CSV table of C-alpha atoms in Angstrom, one decimal:
chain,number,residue,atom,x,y,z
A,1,UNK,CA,2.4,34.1,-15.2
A,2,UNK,CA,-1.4,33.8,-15.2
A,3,UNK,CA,-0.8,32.6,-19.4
A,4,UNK,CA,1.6,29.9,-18.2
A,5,UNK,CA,-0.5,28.7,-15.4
A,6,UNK,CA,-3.3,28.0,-18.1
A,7,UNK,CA,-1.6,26.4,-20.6
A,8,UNK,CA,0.0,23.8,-18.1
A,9,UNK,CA,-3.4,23.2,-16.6
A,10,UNK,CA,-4.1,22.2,-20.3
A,11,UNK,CA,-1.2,20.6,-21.3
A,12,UNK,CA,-2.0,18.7,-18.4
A,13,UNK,CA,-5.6,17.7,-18.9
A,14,UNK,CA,-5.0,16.9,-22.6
A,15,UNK,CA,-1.8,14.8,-21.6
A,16,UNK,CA,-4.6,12.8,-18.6
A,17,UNK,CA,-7.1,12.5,-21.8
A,18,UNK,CA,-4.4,11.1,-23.8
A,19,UNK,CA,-3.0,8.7,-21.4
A,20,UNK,CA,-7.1,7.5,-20.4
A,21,UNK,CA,-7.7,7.0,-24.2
A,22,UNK,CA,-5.9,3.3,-23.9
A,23,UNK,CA,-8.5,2.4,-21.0
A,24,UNK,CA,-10.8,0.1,-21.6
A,25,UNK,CA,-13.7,2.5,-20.5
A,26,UNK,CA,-14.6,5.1,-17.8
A,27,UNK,CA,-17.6,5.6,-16.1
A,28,UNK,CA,-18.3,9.1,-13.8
A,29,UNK,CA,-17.8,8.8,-10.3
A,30,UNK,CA,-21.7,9.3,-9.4
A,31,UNK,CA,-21.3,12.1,-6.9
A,32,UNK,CA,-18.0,13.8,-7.4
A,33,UNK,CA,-17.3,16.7,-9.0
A,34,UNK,CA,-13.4,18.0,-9.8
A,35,UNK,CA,-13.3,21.4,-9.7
A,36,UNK,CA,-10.1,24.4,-10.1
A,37,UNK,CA,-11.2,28.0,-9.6
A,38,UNK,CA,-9.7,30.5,-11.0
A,39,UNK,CA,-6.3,32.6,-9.3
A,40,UNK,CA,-7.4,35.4,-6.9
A,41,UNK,CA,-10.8,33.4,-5.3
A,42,UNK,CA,-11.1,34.2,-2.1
A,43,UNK,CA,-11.6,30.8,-0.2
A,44,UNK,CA,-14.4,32.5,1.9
A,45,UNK,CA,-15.9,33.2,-1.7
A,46,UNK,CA,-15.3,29.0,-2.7
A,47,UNK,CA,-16.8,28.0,0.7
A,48,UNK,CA,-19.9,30.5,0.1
A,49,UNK,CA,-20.1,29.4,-3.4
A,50,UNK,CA,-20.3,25.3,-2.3
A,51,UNK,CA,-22.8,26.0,0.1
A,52,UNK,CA,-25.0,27.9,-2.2
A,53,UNK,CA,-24.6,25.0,-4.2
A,54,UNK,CA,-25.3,22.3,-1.8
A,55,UNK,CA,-22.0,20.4,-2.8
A,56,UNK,CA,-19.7,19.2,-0.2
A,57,UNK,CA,-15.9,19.8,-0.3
A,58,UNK,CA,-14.7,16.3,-0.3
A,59,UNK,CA,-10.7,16.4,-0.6
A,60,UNK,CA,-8.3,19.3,-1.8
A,61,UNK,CA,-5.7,18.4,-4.2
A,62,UNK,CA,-2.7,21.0,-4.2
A,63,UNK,CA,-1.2,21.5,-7.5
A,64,UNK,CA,1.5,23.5,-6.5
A,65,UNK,CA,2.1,26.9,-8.5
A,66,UNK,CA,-0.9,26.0,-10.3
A,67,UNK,CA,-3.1,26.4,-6.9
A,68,UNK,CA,-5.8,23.7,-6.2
A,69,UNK,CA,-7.9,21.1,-7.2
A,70,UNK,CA,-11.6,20.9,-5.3
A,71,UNK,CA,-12.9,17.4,-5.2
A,72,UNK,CA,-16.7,18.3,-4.4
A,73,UNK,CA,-19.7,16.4,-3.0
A,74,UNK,CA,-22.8,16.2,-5.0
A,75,UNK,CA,-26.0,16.5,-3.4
A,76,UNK,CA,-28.2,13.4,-3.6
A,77,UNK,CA,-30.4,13.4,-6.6
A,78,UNK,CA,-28.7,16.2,-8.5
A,79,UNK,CA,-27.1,14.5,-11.8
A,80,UNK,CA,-23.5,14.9,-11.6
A,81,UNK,CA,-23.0,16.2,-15.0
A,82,UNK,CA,-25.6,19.1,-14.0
A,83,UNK,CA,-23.6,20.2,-11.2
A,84,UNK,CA,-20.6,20.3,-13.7
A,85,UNK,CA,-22.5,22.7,-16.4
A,86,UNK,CA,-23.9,24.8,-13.2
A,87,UNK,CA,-20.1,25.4,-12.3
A,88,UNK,CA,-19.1,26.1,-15.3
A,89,UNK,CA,-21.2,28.9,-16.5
A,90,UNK,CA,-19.4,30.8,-13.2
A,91,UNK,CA,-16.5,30.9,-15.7
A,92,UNK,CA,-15.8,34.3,-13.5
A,93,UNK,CA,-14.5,32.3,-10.5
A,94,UNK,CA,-14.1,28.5,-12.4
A,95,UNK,CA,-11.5,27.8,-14.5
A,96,UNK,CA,-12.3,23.8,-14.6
A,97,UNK,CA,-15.4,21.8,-13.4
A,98,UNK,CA,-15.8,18.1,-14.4
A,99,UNK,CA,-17.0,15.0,-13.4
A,100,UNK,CA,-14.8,13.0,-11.5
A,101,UNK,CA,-14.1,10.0,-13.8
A,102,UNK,CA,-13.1,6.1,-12.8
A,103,UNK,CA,-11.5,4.5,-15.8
A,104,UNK,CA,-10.8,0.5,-16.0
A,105,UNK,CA,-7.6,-0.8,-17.7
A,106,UNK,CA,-7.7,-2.8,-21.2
A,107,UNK,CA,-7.3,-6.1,-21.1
């Protein structure tokens, strides 16, 4: 199960990547940050974790079987793409952390 549930996170991601290679451009959202921990994570552990952090949990996205996506609150001043490599070095507890991107149509 735990197999399955990765690939489709990926099959996923690569299909998104796909589809925003026709935009036009993309630009990161300047302080948000999408992250998926891993199965098993306590949510007292993910709550901990943010506030050690200093990021903010803006919105949850359920995924269904595939659990949640975090949509975090950078702290002011802290690049977002910094925030990103901090989360994912905890590759024990993260399974995903990325910048939250805005991509504009082609014209």
């Amino acid at each position: 199960m735990r197999r399955s549930s990765c690939f489709a996170v990926l099959t996923f991601l690569l299909l998104f990547l796909a589809a925003a290679a026709t935009f036009a451009g993309s630009h990161n959202v300047s302080d948000e940050l999408l992250v998926k921990f891993k199965d098993g994570v306590p949510e007292e552990r993910i709550l901990a974790l943010n506030g050690e952090l200093g990021t903010t949990i803006k919105r949850v996205v359920p995924l269904g079987p595939l659990g949640k996506l975090y949509v975090l609150g950078v702290p002011t001043g802290v690049p977002v793409d910094k925030m990103a490599q901090i989360y994912q070095a905890l590759h024990t507890v993260v399974e995903i952390a990325e910048p939250n991107q805005q991509f504009r149509p082609q014209r």
